[in-house]
Structures are given as structure tokens and as C-alpha cells.
Amino acid sequence: MRTNASRVLEPMPTIPPHEMLAAELADDDEPLAELRRAIEADEMPPFYSNQPVVKDAAAGQVVHPIALYMDGVAFQRQDSVLGVWCYHLFSSRRHLIAVVRRSEMCNCGCRGWCTLYPLLNMVAWSLTSMVAGLWPAARHDGMPWDEKDSDRQDKGAVPFGWKAVCVSC
């Protein structure tokens, strides 16, 4: 934080990409239908077809292509935010998964890494669960779910019914 020279832990509100994608796919069948059509018509580009996750998928199993996008957005003369979005390449619905205010990034000399590492660790954890096709069995930091995460704990290690792979960052 700007006024505190010591290290402090600050909560960073995020929405895991796998939760956003699960909600989108539960609400809309169109991305899956479009993806199946493109695969059957052999219209998928090599950056999708050559993915090991896609090659190793069971016969008939479709792997959803997703992308991550990060960008800075100025909102005051002296400050900006880093926004992190995830989206399905066939629906193009962007899901904002995190916002980090530049003035609240770590100033210990790490150039913001102390702030970005936990965020990127959460994104990697979420992408890993989508590749496996399973709801995560533990938190992104390896700790077990706590009582406020009971809905997530109930889903732990349960199959999504789909898999996804990040093909663009």
C-alpha cells in the first residue's frame, strides 16, 4: 500500500475463470454448437488443433478454446488499473476476473510482482482445473476450503462435463 512500507496481506477480489466459463456454458449452448461445427468442418487453426490437451481428448470430447487478456485502463490523472479478462473464443463474452489498482501494487522493489504473483497463481490454478475437467479440490494456494467456501468444497473433484484450454494470452 502507498502509506505502509511494511509487507501486508491485502485481499484481492477475483472470480476464477473456471467459474465464469462454467456459468457461461450452463446458460448458453451456442458456443459448444459453433465449436462442434468448426471441428467437423475442419476449420480450427493449428494453435487449437496442435494443443496437447486437444490431441489427448477422448473421442468425441470437445475442448473449449479460451483466451486471457490483460490491459491497463487509466481512470485518474495519476492512477490506472490492470484488468484481467477471460473469454471463450466462440462466444467472445468477456468475463472480468480481476482488477488491480496500480497505486495499490507492491512497491518493495519487485515492480509489482508481489501483487501479480498471487493473481497469476490463481489463474494458473483455474486453467489447470479446466484442462483436467474437474472442479478444484482445494484453494489456489493449496489450502483446504474453509467454511465460507462450502459451495466450492461440495463441488471439489467433480467433473465439469467439459474441458478447456487457454490458446491465447
PDB file of C-alpha atoms in Angstrom:
ATOM      1  CA  MET A   1       0.000   0.000   0.000  1.00  0.00           C
ATOM      2  CA  ARG A   2       1.086   3.534  -0.632  1.00  0.00           C
ATOM      3  CA  THR A   3       1.225   4.645   3.038  1.00  0.00           C
ATOM      4  CA  ASN A   4       2.705   1.485   4.502  1.00  0.00           C
ATOM      5  CA  ALA A   5       6.329   0.492   3.926  1.00  0.00           C
ATOM      6  CA  SER A   6       5.939  -2.899   5.588  1.00  0.00           C
ATOM      7  CA  ARG A   7       4.573  -6.003   3.944  1.00  0.00           C
ATOM      8  CA  VAL A   8       0.874  -6.528   4.424  1.00  0.00           C
ATOM      9  CA  LEU A   9      -1.573  -9.043   3.047  1.00  0.00           C
ATOM     10  CA  GLU A  10      -4.500  -7.440   1.294  1.00  0.00           C
ATOM     11  CA  PRO A  11      -7.436  -9.400  -0.091  1.00  0.00           C
ATOM     12  CA  MET A  12      -7.771  -9.274  -3.865  1.00  0.00           C
ATOM     13  CA  PRO A  13     -11.313  -9.910  -5.066  1.00  0.00           C
ATOM     14  CA  THR A  14     -11.292 -12.238  -8.066  1.00  0.00           C
ATOM     15  CA  ILE A  15     -13.618 -14.583  -9.870  1.00  0.00           C
ATOM     16  CA  PRO A  16     -11.852 -17.751 -11.045  1.00  0.00           C
ATOM     17  CA  PRO A  17     -12.042 -18.215 -14.828  1.00  0.00           C
ATOM     18  CA  HIS A  18     -13.378 -21.777 -14.497  1.00  0.00           C
ATOM     19  CA  GLU A  19     -16.380 -20.482 -12.541  1.00  0.00           C
ATOM     20  CA  MET A  20     -17.121 -17.832 -15.153  1.00  0.00           C
ATOM     21  CA  LEU A  21     -16.815 -20.322 -18.010  1.00  0.00           C
ATOM     22  CA  ALA A  22     -18.960 -22.899 -16.190  1.00  0.00           C
ATOM     23  CA  ALA A  23     -21.698 -20.294 -15.728  1.00  0.00           C
ATOM     24  CA  GLU A  24     -21.479 -19.228 -19.375  1.00  0.00           C
ATOM     25  CA  LEU A  25     -21.637 -22.785 -20.723  1.00  0.00           C
ATOM     26  CA  ALA A  26     -24.560 -23.611 -18.420  1.00  0.00           C
ATOM     27  CA  ASP A  27     -26.501 -20.590 -19.766  1.00  0.00           C
ATOM     28  CA  ASP A  28     -25.656 -20.818 -23.459  1.00  0.00           C
ATOM     29  CA  ASP A  29     -25.339 -23.874 -25.758  1.00  0.00           C
ATOM     30  CA  GLU A  30     -24.305 -21.768 -28.766  1.00  0.00           C
ATOM     31  CA  PRO A  31     -20.510 -21.749 -28.143  1.00  0.00           C
ATOM     32  CA  LEU A  32     -20.473 -25.557 -27.962  1.00  0.00           C
ATOM     33  CA  ALA A  33     -22.603 -25.877 -31.118  1.00  0.00           C
ATOM     34  CA  GLU A  34     -20.357 -23.446 -33.033  1.00  0.00           C
ATOM     35  CA  LEU A  35     -17.210 -25.214 -31.814  1.00  0.00           C
ATOM     36  CA  ARG A  36     -18.542 -28.639 -32.856  1.00  0.00           C
ATOM     37  CA  ARG A  37     -19.469 -27.262 -36.276  1.00  0.00           C
ATOM     38  CA  ALA A  38     -15.984 -25.755 -36.752  1.00  0.00           C
ATOM     39  CA  ILE A  39     -14.283 -29.001 -35.698  1.00  0.00           C
ATOM     40  CA  GLU A  40     -16.448 -31.113 -38.017  1.00  0.00           C
ATOM     41  CA  ALA A  41     -15.779 -28.713 -40.914  1.00  0.00           C
ATOM     42  CA  ASP A  42     -12.031 -28.887 -40.132  1.00  0.00           C
ATOM     43  CA  GLU A  43     -11.920 -25.095 -39.722  1.00  0.00           C
ATOM     44  CA  MET A  44      -9.924 -24.994 -36.476  1.00  0.00           C
ATOM     45  CA  PRO A  45      -6.490 -23.351 -36.728  1.00  0.00           C
ATOM     46  CA  PRO A  46      -3.296 -25.207 -35.765  1.00  0.00           C
ATOM     47  CA  PHE A  47      -2.908 -23.272 -32.490  1.00  0.00           C
ATOM     48  CA  TYR A  48      -6.011 -25.167 -31.329  1.00  0.00           C
ATOM     49  CA  SER A  49      -5.568 -28.499 -33.129  1.00  0.00           C
ATOM     50  CA  ASN A  50      -1.940 -28.894 -32.036  1.00  0.00           C
ATOM     51  CA  GLN A  51      -2.661 -28.350 -28.345  1.00  0.00           C
ATOM     52  CA  PRO A  52      -1.680 -31.483 -26.369  1.00  0.00           C
ATOM     53  CA  VAL A  53      -4.938 -31.227 -24.393  1.00  0.00           C
ATOM     54  CA  VAL A  54      -6.944 -31.282 -27.627  1.00  0.00           C
ATOM     55  CA  LYS A  55      -4.897 -34.151 -29.083  1.00  0.00           C
ATOM     56  CA  ASP A  56      -5.257 -36.205 -25.881  1.00  0.00           C
ATOM     57  CA  ALA A  57      -9.013 -35.617 -25.541  1.00  0.00           C
ATOM     58  CA  ALA A  58     -11.210 -38.682 -25.672  1.00  0.00           C
ATOM     59  CA  ALA A  59     -13.002 -39.399 -28.926  1.00  0.00           C
ATOM     60  CA  GLY A  60     -15.976 -37.102 -29.246  1.00  0.00           C
ATOM     61  CA  GLN A  61     -14.882 -34.877 -26.359  1.00  0.00           C
ATOM     62  CA  VAL A  62     -14.706 -31.217 -27.262  1.00  0.00           C
ATOM     63  CA  VAL A  63     -12.105 -28.960 -25.643  1.00  0.00           C
ATOM     64  CA  HIS A  64     -13.231 -25.348 -25.414  1.00  0.00           C
ATOM     65  CA  PRO A  65     -10.685 -22.732 -26.561  1.00  0.00           C
ATOM     66  CA  ILE A  66     -10.357 -19.792 -24.203  1.00  0.00           C
ATOM     67  CA  ALA A  67      -8.162 -16.712 -24.078  1.00  0.00           C
ATOM     68  CA  LEU A  68      -6.828 -14.464 -21.351  1.00  0.00           C
ATOM     69  CA  TYR A  69      -6.479 -10.741 -21.811  1.00  0.00           C
ATOM     70  CA  MET A  70      -4.780  -8.201 -19.534  1.00  0.00           C
ATOM     71  CA  ASP A  71      -4.755  -4.474 -20.103  1.00  0.00           C
ATOM     72  CA  GLY A  72      -4.203  -1.246 -18.230  1.00  0.00           C
ATOM     73  CA  VAL A  73      -7.015   1.268 -18.031  1.00  0.00           C
ATOM     74  CA  ALA A  74      -6.416   4.849 -16.879  1.00  0.00           C
ATOM     75  CA  PHE A  75      -9.151   6.253 -14.680  1.00  0.00           C
ATOM     76  CA  GLN A  76      -7.500   9.230 -12.985  1.00  0.00           C
ATOM     77  CA  ARG A  77      -4.708  11.568 -13.917  1.00  0.00           C
ATOM     78  CA  GLN A  78      -2.313   9.773 -11.547  1.00  0.00           C
ATOM     79  CA  ASP A  79      -3.681   6.222 -11.434  1.00  0.00           C
ATOM     80  CA  SER A  80      -4.783   3.268 -13.537  1.00  0.00           C
ATOM     81  CA  VAL A  81      -5.952  -0.292 -13.085  1.00  0.00           C
ATOM     82  CA  LEU A  82      -4.864  -3.578 -14.566  1.00  0.00           C
ATOM     83  CA  GLY A  83      -7.884  -5.532 -15.742  1.00  0.00           C
ATOM     84  CA  VAL A  84      -7.770  -9.291 -16.364  1.00  0.00           C
ATOM     85  CA  TRP A  85     -10.395 -10.874 -18.595  1.00  0.00           C
ATOM     86  CA  CYS A  86     -11.123 -14.413 -19.758  1.00  0.00           C
ATOM     87  CA  TYR A  87     -13.254 -15.270 -22.757  1.00  0.00           C
ATOM     88  CA  HIS A  88     -14.437 -18.220 -24.839  1.00  0.00           C
ATOM     89  CA  LEU A  89     -13.257 -17.809 -28.428  1.00  0.00           C
ATOM     90  CA  PHE A  90     -16.620 -18.848 -29.865  1.00  0.00           C
ATOM     91  CA  SER A  91     -18.883 -16.663 -27.757  1.00  0.00           C
ATOM     92  CA  SER A  92     -16.492 -13.708 -27.305  1.00  0.00           C
ATOM     93  CA  ARG A  93     -18.230 -12.947 -23.992  1.00  0.00           C
ATOM     94  CA  ARG A  94     -15.581 -11.294 -21.881  1.00  0.00           C
ATOM     95  CA  HIS A  95     -15.550 -12.064 -18.175  1.00  0.00           C
ATOM     96  CA  LEU A  96     -13.713  -9.677 -15.889  1.00  0.00           C
ATOM     97  CA  ILE A  97     -11.891 -11.863 -13.378  1.00  0.00           C
ATOM     98  CA  ALA A  98      -9.732  -9.317 -11.542  1.00  0.00           C
ATOM     99  CA  VAL A  99      -8.910  -5.624 -11.255  1.00  0.00           C
ATOM    100  CA  VAL A 100      -5.705  -4.393  -9.632  1.00  0.00           C
ATOM    101  CA  ARG A 101      -5.242  -0.703  -8.925  1.00  0.00           C
ATOM    102  CA  ARG A 102      -1.741   0.432  -9.848  1.00  0.00           C
ATOM    103  CA  SER A 103      -1.422   2.645  -6.773  1.00  0.00           C
ATOM    104  CA  GLU A 104      -2.082  -0.431  -4.604  1.00  0.00           C
ATOM    105  CA  MET A 105       0.564  -2.627  -6.209  1.00  0.00           C
ATOM    106  CA  CYS A 106       3.595  -3.611  -4.161  1.00  0.00           C
ATOM    107  CA  ASN A 107       6.424  -1.057  -4.048  1.00  0.00           C
ATOM    108  CA  CYS A 108       9.124  -3.178  -2.401  1.00  0.00           C
ATOM    109  CA  GLY A 109      11.318  -3.106  -5.499  1.00  0.00           C
ATOM    110  CA  CYS A 110       9.682  -6.132  -7.116  1.00  0.00           C
ATOM    111  CA  ARG A 111       7.991  -3.920  -9.767  1.00  0.00           C
ATOM    112  CA  GLY A 112       4.587  -5.245  -8.708  1.00  0.00           C
ATOM    113  CA  TRP A 113       5.460  -8.938  -8.754  1.00  0.00           C
ATOM    114  CA  CYS A 114       4.417  -9.448  -5.113  1.00  0.00           C
ATOM    115  CA  THR A 115       0.932  -8.298  -6.143  1.00  0.00           C
ATOM    116  CA  LEU A 116       0.716 -10.050  -9.511  1.00  0.00           C
ATOM    117  CA  TYR A 117       2.113 -13.442  -8.451  1.00  0.00           C
ATOM    118  CA  PRO A 118      -0.906 -14.453  -6.312  1.00  0.00           C
ATOM    119  CA  LEU A 119      -3.242 -13.312  -9.090  1.00  0.00           C
ATOM    120  CA  LEU A 120      -1.376 -15.259 -11.765  1.00  0.00           C
ATOM    121  CA  ASN A 121      -1.134 -18.246  -9.422  1.00  0.00           C
ATOM    122  CA  MET A 122      -4.942 -18.235  -9.091  1.00  0.00           C
ATOM    123  CA  VAL A 123      -5.319 -18.026 -12.884  1.00  0.00           C
ATOM    124  CA  ALA A 124      -2.898 -20.963 -13.372  1.00  0.00           C
ATOM    125  CA  TRP A 125      -4.828 -22.992 -10.762  1.00  0.00           C
ATOM    126  CA  SER A 126      -8.086 -22.277 -12.589  1.00  0.00           C
ATOM    127  CA  LEU A 127      -6.629 -23.119 -16.021  1.00  0.00           C
ATOM    128  CA  THR A 128      -5.234 -26.378 -14.613  1.00  0.00           C
ATOM    129  CA  SER A 129      -8.683 -27.361 -13.358  1.00  0.00           C
ATOM    130  CA  MET A 130     -10.216 -26.606 -16.779  1.00  0.00           C
ATOM    131  CA  VAL A 131      -7.580 -28.745 -18.527  1.00  0.00           C
ATOM    132  CA  ALA A 132      -8.337 -31.598 -16.108  1.00  0.00           C
ATOM    133  CA  GLY A 133     -12.080 -31.037 -16.480  1.00  0.00           C
ATOM    134  CA  LEU A 134     -12.582 -31.110 -12.702  1.00  0.00           C
ATOM    135  CA  TRP A 135     -13.706 -28.597 -10.104  1.00  0.00           C
ATOM    136  CA  PRO A 136     -10.732 -27.815  -7.852  1.00  0.00           C
ATOM    137  CA  ALA A 137     -10.474 -29.916  -4.683  1.00  0.00           C
ATOM    138  CA  ALA A 138      -8.567 -27.212  -2.762  1.00  0.00           C
ATOM    139  CA  ARG A 139      -7.934 -23.475  -2.815  1.00  0.00           C
ATOM    140  CA  HIS A 140      -5.468 -21.922  -5.273  1.00  0.00           C
ATOM    141  CA  ASP A 141      -2.816 -21.739  -2.539  1.00  0.00           C
ATOM    142  CA  GLY A 142      -3.135 -25.462  -1.765  1.00  0.00           C
ATOM    143  CA  MET A 143      -5.014 -24.880   1.475  1.00  0.00           C
ATOM    144  CA  PRO A 144      -8.280 -26.751   2.063  1.00  0.00           C
ATOM    145  CA  TRP A 145     -11.557 -24.938   1.513  1.00  0.00           C
ATOM    146  CA  ASP A 146     -12.815 -23.078   4.584  1.00  0.00           C
ATOM    147  CA  GLU A 147     -16.380 -22.746   5.871  1.00  0.00           C
ATOM    148  CA  LYS A 148     -17.214 -19.746   3.659  1.00  0.00           C
ATOM    149  CA  ASP A 149     -16.339 -21.868   0.597  1.00  0.00           C
ATOM    150  CA  SER A 150     -18.837 -24.655   1.304  1.00  0.00           C
ATOM    151  CA  ASP A 151     -20.373 -24.486  -2.190  1.00  0.00           C
ATOM    152  CA  ARG A 152     -16.906 -24.853  -3.739  1.00  0.00           C
ATOM    153  CA  GLN A 153     -15.967 -27.634  -1.343  1.00  0.00           C
ATOM    154  CA  ASP A 154     -19.088 -29.598  -2.328  1.00  0.00           C
ATOM    155  CA  LYS A 155     -18.011 -29.468  -5.994  1.00  0.00           C
ATOM    156  CA  GLY A 156     -14.371 -30.419  -5.286  1.00  0.00           C
ATOM    157  CA  ALA A 157     -13.013 -33.001  -7.786  1.00  0.00           C
ATOM    158  CA  VAL A 158     -16.434 -33.297  -9.508  1.00  0.00           C
ATOM    159  CA  PRO A 159     -16.193 -33.288 -13.333  1.00  0.00           C
ATOM    160  CA  PHE A 160     -17.296 -30.133 -15.152  1.00  0.00           C
ATOM    161  CA  GLY A 161     -18.611 -32.151 -18.070  1.00  0.00           C
ATOM    162  CA  TRP A 162     -16.233 -30.247 -20.352  1.00  0.00           C
ATOM    163  CA  LYS A 163     -12.586 -29.306 -20.704  1.00  0.00           C
ATOM    164  CA  ALA A 164     -10.994 -26.057 -21.810  1.00  0.00           C
ATOM    165  CA  VAL A 165      -7.527 -24.900 -22.779  1.00  0.00           C
ATOM    166  CA  CYS A 166      -6.036 -21.420 -22.995  1.00  0.00           C
ATOM    167  CA  VAL A 167      -4.914 -20.933 -26.594  1.00  0.00           C
ATOM    168  CA  SER A 168      -4.195 -17.204 -26.466  1.00  0.00           C
ATOM    169  CA  CYS A 169      -2.810 -14.808 -23.877  1.00  0.00           C
TER     170      CYS A 169
END
